[in-house]
Amino acid sequence: MKSIPKLVLVLAIGTIALFLLYRALGDTRVLLVTPDQFTFYSNDDRLDGGVSQSEMHTHNQALDLQCQLKLENYPWPYCGISIHTDTVTKTQGLDLSNYHTVRLRLRYDAPESSEPRLRFYLRNFNLVYSTAEQEYSYKYNGVEFSVVQGAQTIEIPLANLQVMSWWLSDNKIPIVESGPEFTNIVRIDLATGSGARLGHHHLQVESIEFEGAYLAKETLLTTLLFSWVLLGLAFSLNELRKSKRAFREVRARQLHLKKLNADLRAQNYEFAELAHRDALTGAMNRHAVRDWLNQTARQVRWGQESLSLLYLDLDKFKHINDRYGHQMGDDILREFVMVVASLLEGDERLVRWGGEEFVVFCPGIHLHQASEKAERLRRHIAQHIWLHGGLLTCSIGVAEMGAERITEVLARADEALYQAKHRGRNRVEVNYGNTAASA
């Protein structure tokens, strides 16, 4: 909460600074395209094998283009004005992406009984598809529009410009690069329209200017308003979220404990010998399996039985006790026993061996089956949502009893568990021991 006054102060200073900056710079900017800034050329279809002729003169920043369209050799005669924004490298043009309108002040006189039209192109250079040596590789962002005879002002929204389909086809441009681009305009072309009537055309261009907004006032005010509203909303939602989360955690803990206690009571009813159960978790204790282990060990040595061990240990369990308290730790141990017991089969026995260490004795299965069971246990435990609302993992050591004592196979399983801990936890390690030797 201490950061709230600082944040409010920063936003207040930022608001004032934005208003002062807006008043100083204004909300619009204009780029004039003039002969003293850029290089102007006349062009016509002679570049394509035609015979049309054009001649251009400048006077007080204005352009005067005289053009005679003729049809011979080239089927689409044209003439016009070409403005090169970079005549040195031909690759570093104008970034017009922040402009929204181009304004043309011109006078156009075309042959009588014609419907005059002009074409306007912004040619973009992009290294993905353009090369400096091939001007035809510059993208044609253009529009063709009708004009009237005589003087006029034409305003063209740049959003209306489209990439010419014939250019896309000729240059085999992929879809991802087929949209209009105005980030690196190296040429600006103004030419007679398609299907222009043959004869004398006279085009006078008084000015070409691009208009864009640094920042619209509505955008500025809306942004500031939303900033303040979002600030207030964020703090309100944060407080509400904290309250709801605390309530959900308490409620979830109550329900989970209620279910856990009910499940534990149901399991405890099934225990025939309470003295053989761990008082905290309900799992078997060492005394409960002592006689059974001795008998099974003899059968293993005689070759009449097989026995595999899974040595389980919860990872970083001390962190649970330190953070949530020993009561939560005890509850999680009980839950751990329930989770593991739910995956046991037949005569398999779960024994609390000490602390957060447990041993699962699996009679009748060999080492590879035991390792598969251990992996299933590990995955299930890692995916389970525990009482404290988070995740826990365990490490498991696996061994199969051979011609040895119970203490020896337990020591090998414990060694495998140590390897699992040492190699990063949340994993199963197998000690092949006597099994590998006998193989």
XYZ file of N, CA and C in Angstrom, residues 239-432:
582
model
N -7.803 -5.600 -3.999
C -8.315 -5.822 -2.649
C -9.406 -6.881 -2.640
N -10.290 -6.820 -3.645
C -11.357 -7.818 -3.730
C -10.781 -9.208 -3.964
N -9.749 -9.279 -4.816
C -9.128 -10.570 -5.096
C -8.487 -11.161 -3.850
N -7.825 -10.315 -3.065
C -7.206 -10.804 -1.836
C -8.246 -11.359 -0.876
N -9.368 -10.641 -0.754
C -10.415 -11.097 0.160
C -11.004 -12.420 -0.307
N -11.302 -12.511 -1.610
C -11.885 -13.750 -2.129
C -10.911 -14.915 -2.021
N -9.644 -14.642 -2.285
C -8.668 -15.716 -2.203
C -8.535 -16.235 -0.783
N -8.510 -15.312 0.179
C -8.425 -15.738 1.572
C -9.642 -16.570 1.965
N -10.830 -16.122 1.517
C -12.047 -16.870 1.837
C -12.017 -18.256 1.198
N -11.597 -18.322 -0.080
C -11.554 -19.611 -0.761
C -10.561 -20.561 -0.108
N -9.418 -20.019 0.315
C -8.420 -20.873 0.943
C -8.931 -21.451 2.251
N -9.581 -20.606 3.036
C -10.131 -21.090 4.307
C -11.215 -22.124 4.059
N -12.110 -21.802 3.105
C -13.207 -22.722 2.809
C -12.687 -24.040 2.242
N -11.723 -23.944 1.325
C -11.166 -25.162 0.735
C -10.461 -26.013 1.783
N -9.763 -25.364 2.692
C -9.081 -26.112 3.753
C -10.087 -26.820 4.642
N -11.160 -26.122 4.980
C -12.182 -26.747 5.822
C -12.798 -27.964 5.136
N -13.161 -27.792 3.850
C -13.781 -28.903 3.127
C -12.802 -30.060 2.946
N -11.554 -29.704 2.650
C -10.558 -30.748 2.436
C -10.293 -31.518 3.726
N -10.178 -30.787 4.824
C -9.958 -31.452 6.106
C -11.138 -32.335 6.478
N -12.329 -31.831 6.195
C -13.523 -32.617 6.502
C -13.525 -33.920 5.712
N -13.217 -33.811 4.418
C -13.177 -35.011 3.576
C -12.025 -35.924 3.979
N -10.883 -35.319 4.289
C -9.722 -36.105 4.683
C -9.993 -36.882 5.958
N -10.586 -36.207 6.924
C -10.900 -36.878 8.186
C -11.914 -37.990 7.987
N -12.908 -37.725 7.117
C -13.909 -38.765 6.855
C -13.270 -39.973 6.188
N -12.398 -39.712 5.214
C -11.725 -40.821 4.540
C -10.808 -41.587 5.483
N -10.121 -40.849 6.346
C -9.232 -41.518 7.293
C -10.016 -42.380 8.279
N -11.142 -41.849 8.731
C -11.972 -42.641 9.646
C -12.465 -43.913 8.965
N -12.863 -43.763 7.674
C -13.347 -44.939 6.950
C -12.249 -45.982 6.794
N -11.033 -45.531 6.555
C -9.936 -46.485 6.423
C -9.557 -47.098 7.763
N -9.595 -46.287 8.796
C -9.214 -46.795 10.115
C -10.134 -47.914 10.585
N -11.403 -47.835 10.151
C -12.337 -48.898 10.524
C -11.918 -50.242 9.950
N -11.177 -50.199 8.841
C -10.775 -51.428 8.178
C -9.505 -52.031 8.779
N -8.852 -51.311 9.646
C -7.600 -51.822 10.215
C -7.912 -52.874 11.282
N -7.403 -54.002 11.068
C -7.676 -55.080 12.023
C -6.832 -54.938 13.280
N -5.641 -54.460 13.122
C -4.756 -54.328 14.269
C -4.254 -52.901 14.337
N -4.897 -52.129 15.215
C -4.522 -50.720 15.315
C -3.090 -50.560 15.828
N -2.626 -51.520 16.575
C -1.272 -51.418 17.117
C -0.221 -51.511 16.023
N -0.593 -52.054 14.853
C 0.343 -52.196 13.749
C 0.294 -51.013 12.780
N -0.412 -49.965 13.162
C -0.562 -48.796 12.296
C 0.164 -47.594 12.886
N 0.710 -46.783 11.997
C 1.327 -45.526 12.415
C 0.245 -44.591 12.926
N 0.427 -44.067 14.127
C -0.626 -43.273 14.759
C -0.944 -42.001 13.984
N 0.036 -41.420 13.309
C -0.192 -40.151 12.608
C -0.835 -40.360 11.246
N -0.304 -41.306 10.466
C -0.725 -41.411 9.068
C -1.678 -42.562 8.789
N -1.733 -43.554 9.680
C -2.566 -44.722 9.410
C -1.874 -45.771 8.573
N -0.661 -45.498 8.102
C 0.088 -46.503 7.351
C 0.625 -47.570 8.306
N 1.003 -48.730 7.764
C 1.629 -49.756 8.584
C 2.937 -49.234 9.172
N 3.280 -49.771 10.350
C 4.594 -49.477 10.896
C 5.510 -50.683 10.706
N 6.750 -50.549 11.123
C 7.712 -51.633 10.894
C 7.296 -52.924 11.597
N 6.732 -52.772 12.777
C 6.334 -53.951 13.544
C 5.274 -54.753 12.802
N 4.420 -54.064 12.048
C 3.316 -54.746 11.372
C 3.806 -55.700 10.296
N 4.942 -55.401 9.680
C 5.402 -56.229 8.561
C 6.618 -57.085 8.920
N 7.030 -57.056 10.184
C 8.258 -57.768 10.551
C 8.157 -59.266 10.265
N 7.123 -59.902 10.782
C 6.984 -61.350 10.573
C 6.751 -61.677 9.099
N 5.927 -60.870 8.471
C 5.642 -61.117 7.050
C 6.905 -60.983 6.202
N 7.727 -59.994 6.529
C 8.966 -59.796 5.784
C 9.917 -60.978 5.963
N 10.032 -61.459 7.178
C 10.929 -62.595 7.423
C 10.488 -63.820 6.629
N 9.181 -64.078 6.625
C 8.671 -65.230 5.886
C 8.870 -65.053 4.378
N 8.569 -63.845 3.873
C 8.721 -63.589 2.439
C 10.184 -63.663 2.026
N 11.082 -63.182 2.892
C 12.515 -63.228 2.580
C 12.992 -64.670 2.421
N 12.502 -65.574 3.280
C 12.885 -66.981 3.153
C 12.400 -67.557 1.817
N 11.164 -67.197 1.444
C 10.630 -67.696 0.179
C 11.436 -67.162 -1.013
N 11.888 -65.917 -0.908
C 12.705 -65.346 -1.983
C 14.028 -66.099 -2.099
N 14.657 -66.380 -0.956
C 15.943 -67.085 -0.987
C 15.796 -68.508 -1.534
N 14.600 -69.111 -1.300
C 14.355 -70.465 -1.798
C 13.878 -70.456 -3.254
N 13.718 -69.261 -3.827
C 13.270 -69.163 -5.212
C 11.783 -69.362 -5.399
N 11.008 -69.268 -4.308
C 9.563 -69.477 -4.383
C 8.775 -68.168 -4.511
N 9.436 -67.038 -4.396
C 8.730 -65.750 -4.373
C 9.691 -64.675 -4.881
N 9.118 -63.572 -5.300
C 9.911 -62.385 -5.643
C 9.395 -61.215 -4.819
N 10.279 -60.264 -4.531
C 9.899 -59.117 -3.702
C 10.681 -57.893 -4.165
N 9.940 -56.840 -4.475
C 10.561 -55.567 -4.852
C 10.150 -54.490 -3.866
N 11.017 -53.485 -3.694
C 10.793 -52.407 -2.738
C 10.794 -51.064 -3.453
N 9.872 -50.209 -3.043
C 9.857 -48.811 -3.482
C 10.104 -47.943 -2.257
N 11.223 -47.250 -2.230
C 11.575 -46.384 -1.106
C 11.194 -44.949 -1.484
N 10.167 -44.384 -0.816
C 9.610 -43.079 -1.173
C 9.996 -42.031 -0.141
N 10.264 -40.825 -0.620
C 10.552 -39.705 0.277
C 10.021 -38.419 -0.350
N 9.214 -37.669 0.412
C 8.682 -36.395 -0.079
C 9.817 -35.390 -0.250
N 9.824 -34.690 -1.385
C 10.865 -33.700 -1.662
C 10.580 -32.406 -0.918
N 11.613 -31.857 -0.295
C 11.545 -30.540 0.359
C 10.372 -30.447 1.327
N 10.165 -31.522 2.097
C 9.038 -31.522 3.039
C 9.284 -30.549 4.179
N 10.536 -30.330 4.527
C 10.839 -29.385 5.607
C 10.311 -27.994 5.275
N 10.318 -27.656 3.970
C 9.796 -26.349 3.550
C 8.309 -26.209 3.893
N 7.561 -27.314 3.808
C 6.131 -27.277 4.157
C 5.967 -26.975 5.631
N 6.733 -27.673 6.479
C 6.639 -27.431 7.922
C 7.051 -26.007 8.282
N 8.119 -25.525 7.629
C 8.600 -24.178 7.952
C 7.613 -23.110 7.525
N 6.967 -23.321 6.401
C 6.083 -22.277 5.861
C 4.662 -22.355 6.417
N 4.131 -23.586 6.536
C 2.723 -23.735 6.906
C 2.517 -24.277 8.322
N 3.591 -24.714 8.960
C 3.456 -25.240 10.308
C 3.373 -26.755 10.311
N 3.636 -27.328 11.502
C 3.672 -28.788 11.613
C 2.291 -29.400 11.487
N 1.241 -28.670 11.854
C -0.102 -29.223 11.698
C -0.404 -29.480 10.220
N -0.055 -28.508 9.373
C -0.237 -28.701 7.939
C 0.647 -29.841 7.441
N 1.877 -29.925 7.961
C 2.759 -31.014 7.562
C 2.182 -32.373 7.905
N 1.598 -32.495 9.111
C 0.975 -33.767 9.497
C -0.199 -34.104 8.598
N -1.015 -33.089 8.272
C -2.164 -33.325 7.388
C -1.709 -33.808 6.014
N -0.620 -33.232 5.512
C -0.127 -33.625 4.193
C 0.435 -35.042 4.218
N 1.083 -35.439 5.337
C 1.560 -36.819 5.444
C 0.400 -37.802 5.398
N -0.695 -37.458 6.092
C -1.871 -38.330 6.040
C -2.431 -38.400 4.616
N -2.460 -37.232 3.958
C -2.956 -37.214 2.584
C -2.034 -38.014 1.666
N -0.739 -37.936 1.908
C 0.219 -38.686 1.096
C -0.039 -40.187 1.199
N -0.302 -40.671 2.414
C -0.592 -42.090 2.607
C -1.836 -42.492 1.830
N -2.876 -41.628 1.864
C -4.107 -41.943 1.134
C -3.853 -42.008 -0.368
N -3.073 -41.061 -0.886
C -2.803 -41.021 -2.325
C -2.037 -42.266 -2.764
N -0.990 -42.627 -2.005
C -0.191 -43.800 -2.375
C -1.003 -45.077 -2.225
N -1.745 -45.188 -1.096
C -2.523 -46.405 -0.848
C -3.564 -46.646 -1.933
N -4.090 -45.554 -2.518
C -5.125 -45.719 -3.544
C -4.586 -46.376 -4.811
N -3.254 -46.402 -4.971
C -2.655 -46.973 -6.174
C -2.048 -48.357 -5.942
N -2.149 -48.861 -4.694
C -1.576 -50.174 -4.403
C -2.526 -51.285 -4.827
N -1.960 -52.464 -5.063
C -2.741 -53.603 -5.538
C -2.403 -54.843 -4.718
N -3.374 -55.740 -4.593
C -3.145 -57.058 -4.001
C -2.522 -57.000 -2.625
N -1.397 -57.727 -2.456
C -0.733 -57.836 -1.154
C 0.323 -56.760 -0.933
N 0.339 -55.734 -1.756
C 1.336 -54.675 -1.584
C 1.086 -53.927 -0.277
N 2.170 -53.604 0.412
C 2.073 -53.008 1.741
C 2.821 -51.677 1.769
N 2.154 -50.660 2.350
C 2.755 -49.336 2.529
C 3.146 -49.181 3.987
N 4.427 -48.910 4.239
C 4.948 -48.831 5.601
C 5.633 -47.485 5.789
N 5.278 -46.821 6.896
C 6.023 -45.600 7.237
C 7.328 -46.022 7.892
N 8.429 -45.677 7.228
C 9.736 -46.140 7.683
C 10.408 -45.121 8.603
N 9.917 -43.879 8.552
C 10.471 -42.851 9.418
C 10.345 -41.471 8.813
N 9.899 -40.475 9.604
C 9.763 -39.116 9.097
C 8.821 -39.056 7.915
N 9.331 -38.501 6.789
C 8.529 -38.473 5.573
C 8.949 -39.565 4.596
N 9.615 -40.614 5.105
C 10.049 -41.736 4.283
C 9.089 -42.908 4.439
N 8.730 -43.510 3.315
C 7.815 -44.644 3.295
C 8.402 -45.716 2.375
N 8.048 -46.972 2.679
C 8.476 -48.094 1.847
C 7.241 -48.863 1.403
N 7.176 -49.134 0.098
C 6.121 -49.986 -0.445
C 6.756 -51.336 -0.781
N 6.263 -52.395 -0.117
C 6.731 -53.751 -0.391
C 5.796 -54.380 -1.415
N 6.368 -54.853 -2.516
C 5.580 -55.380 -3.628
C 5.962 -56.842 -3.872
N 5.239 -57.787 -3.272
C 5.538 -59.198 -3.522
C 5.016 -59.622 -4.892
N 5.722 -60.586 -5.481
C 5.237 -61.169 -6.726
C 5.593 -60.396 -7.975
N 6.355 -59.309 -7.891
C 6.745 -58.570 -9.090
C 8.258 -58.385 -9.102
N 8.792 -58.279 -10.300
C 10.231 -58.128 -10.462
C 10.596 -56.652 -10.666
N 11.880 -56.440 -10.901
C 12.416 -55.082 -10.857
C 11.804 -54.176 -11.919
N 11.655 -54.667 -13.148
C 11.141 -53.782 -14.203
C 9.683 -53.402 -13.940
N 8.901 -54.353 -13.375
C 7.518 -54.023 -13.029
C 7.474 -53.021 -11.877
N 8.373 -53.211 -10.921
C 8.416 -52.294 -9.780
C 8.802 -50.886 -10.213
N 9.753 -50.775 -11.142
C 10.157 -49.437 -11.598
C 9.019 -48.751 -12.349
N 8.223 -49.522 -13.113
C 7.067 -48.933 -13.797
C 6.029 -48.452 -12.787
N 5.794 -49.256 -11.744
C 4.850 -48.836 -10.701
C 5.347 -47.573 -10.002
N 6.650 -47.524 -9.753
C 7.221 -46.343 -9.099
C 7.019 -45.097 -9.954
N 7.194 -45.229 -11.254
C 7.016 -44.075 -12.136
C 5.566 -43.618 -12.141
N 4.613 -44.577 -12.113
C 3.199 -44.186 -12.046
C 2.907 -43.447 -10.751
N 3.454 -43.947 -9.652
C 3.277 -43.264 -8.366
C 3.847 -41.849 -8.413
N 5.063 -41.733 -8.949
C 5.702 -40.411 -8.992
C 4.869 -39.410 -9.785
N 4.395 -39.829 -10.979
C 3.592 -38.917 -11.799
C 2.298 -38.527 -11.088
N 1.642 -39.499 -10.476
C 0.369 -39.219 -9.801
C 0.570 -38.233 -8.655
N 1.639 -38.433 -7.901
C 1.914 -37.538 -6.770
C 2.236 -36.131 -7.269
N 3.011 -36.034 -8.358
C 3.396 -34.717 -8.885
C 2.207 -33.951 -9.449
N 1.169 -34.648 -9.906
C 0.012 -33.988 -10.511
C -1.095 -33.716 -9.498
N -0.980 -34.274 -8.314
C -2.033 -34.127 -7.301
C -2.014 -32.713 -6.710
N -3.185 -32.137 -6.489
C -3.298 -30.845 -5.798
C -3.435 -31.121 -4.313
N -2.466 -30.675 -3.541
C -2.404 -31.046 -2.135
C -3.182 -30.071 -1.259
N -3.223 -30.433 0.001
C -4.052 -29.706 0.960
C -3.712 -28.228 1.022
N -2.433 -27.878 0.894
C -2.029 -26.484 1.006
C -2.276 -25.706 -0.277
N -2.854 -26.376 -1.287
C -3.197 -25.702 -2.530
C -2.102 -25.713 -3.573
N -0.986 -26.350 -3.275
C 0.117 -26.373 -4.221
C 0.451 -27.786 -4.665
N 1.625 -27.925 -5.263
C 2.092 -29.214 -5.765
C 3.240 -29.723 -4.903
N 3.374 -31.040 -4.831
C 4.486 -31.687 -4.153
C 5.044 -32.770 -5.068
N 6.289 -33.105 -4.845
C 6.896 -34.203 -5.594
C 7.567 -35.157 -4.622
N 7.887 -36.327 -5.101
C 8.626 -37.279 -4.281
C 9.683 -37.953 -5.137
N 10.714 -38.444 -4.456
C 11.760 -39.224 -5.101
C 11.609 -40.671 -4.658
N 11.929 -41.606 -5.560
C 11.693 -43.025 -5.280
C 12.933 -43.822 -5.672
N 13.375 -44.680 -4.742
C 14.422 -45.643 -5.040
C 13.827 -47.035 -5.140
N 14.244 -47.813 -6.119
C 13.662 -49.130 -6.395
C 14.763 -50.185 -6.341
N 14.449 -51.312 -5.680
C 15.377 -52.448 -5.646
C 14.570 -53.736 -5.553
N 15.156 -54.838 -6.022
C 14.539 -56.162 -5.911
C 15.421 -57.033 -5.034
N 14.775 -57.754 -4.131
C 15.519 -58.594 -3.203
C 16.097 -59.801 -3.920
N 17.358 -60.067 -3.630
C 18.007 -61.266 -4.152
C 18.376 -62.188 -3.005
N 19.497 -62.854 -3.108
C 19.972 -63.749 -2.043
C 20.663 -62.905 -0.980
N 19.890 -62.217 -0.215
C 20.423 -61.253 0.761
C 19.413 -61.065 1.877
N 19.841 -60.303 2.890
C 18.945 -60.010 4.000
C 18.062 -58.810 3.661
N 16.973 -58.685 4.435
C 16.054 -57.559 4.238
C 16.785 -56.241 4.431
N 17.657 -56.173 5.415
C 18.379 -54.922 5.673
C 19.246 -54.526 4.481
N 19.755 -55.522 3.768
C 20.621 -55.228 2.628
C 19.836 -54.681 1.437
N 18.688 -55.296 1.154
C 17.895 -54.773 0.031
C 17.317 -53.401 0.375
N 16.985 -53.198 1.658
C 16.528 -51.866 2.077
C 17.642 -50.833 1.888
N 18.872 -51.237 2.215
C 19.996 -50.311 2.043
C 20.200 -49.971 0.570
N 20.003 -50.961 -0.324
C 20.153 -50.678 -1.752
C 19.037 -49.758 -2.262
N 17.815 -49.982 -1.782
C 16.714 -49.096 -2.175
C 16.951 -47.681 -1.657
N 17.509 -47.607 -0.428
C 17.813 -46.290 0.141
C 18.911 -45.597 -0.667
N 19.886 -46.377 -1.145
C 20.942 -45.801 -1.979
C 20.360 -45.269 -3.293
N 19.412 -46.012 -3.880
C 18.763 -45.530 -5.103
C 17.984 -44.248 -4.834
N 17.334 -44.180 -3.657
C 16.621 -42.953 -3.289
C 17.592 -41.784 -3.172
N 18.752 -42.049 -2.575
C 19.755 -40.991 -2.452
C 20.181 -40.491 -3.833
N 20.344 -41.421 -4.776
C 20.706 -41.014 -6.134
C 19.607 -40.159 -6.768
N 18.350 -40.522 -6.524
C 17.237 -39.729 -7.068
C 17.254 -38.315 -6.502
N 17.541 -38.195 -5.200
C 17.630 -36.861 -4.593
C 18.810 -36.090 -5.178
N 19.924 -36.784 -5.293
C 21.147 -36.127 -5.757
C 21.026 -35.659 -7.205
N 20.223 -36.349 -8.008
C 20.100 -36.021 -9.425
C 18.928 -35.100 -9.725
N 18.414 -34.441 -8.734
C 17.438 -33.389 -9.001
C 16.058 -33.578 -8.416
N 15.802 -34.691 -7.703
C 14.491 -34.950 -7.091
C 13.414 -35.195 -8.149
N 12.246 -35.584 -7.662
C 11.084 -35.861 -8.526
C 11.474 -36.832 -9.645
N 12.089 -37.960 -9.240
C 12.518 -38.936 -10.228
C 12.603 -40.311 -9.580
N 12.711 -41.322 -10.397
C 12.840 -42.715 -9.951
C 14.232 -43.207 -10.335
N 14.927 -43.806 -9.365
C 16.221 -44.421 -9.633
C 16.160 -45.887 -9.217
N 16.809 -46.742 -9.969
C 16.765 -48.193 -9.747
C 18.156 -48.685 -9.362
N 18.215 -49.489 -8.282
C 19.457 -50.162 -7.897
C 19.344 -51.613 -8.350
N 20.148 -51.992 -9.331
C 20.043 -53.333 -9.893
C 20.729 -54.377 -9.012
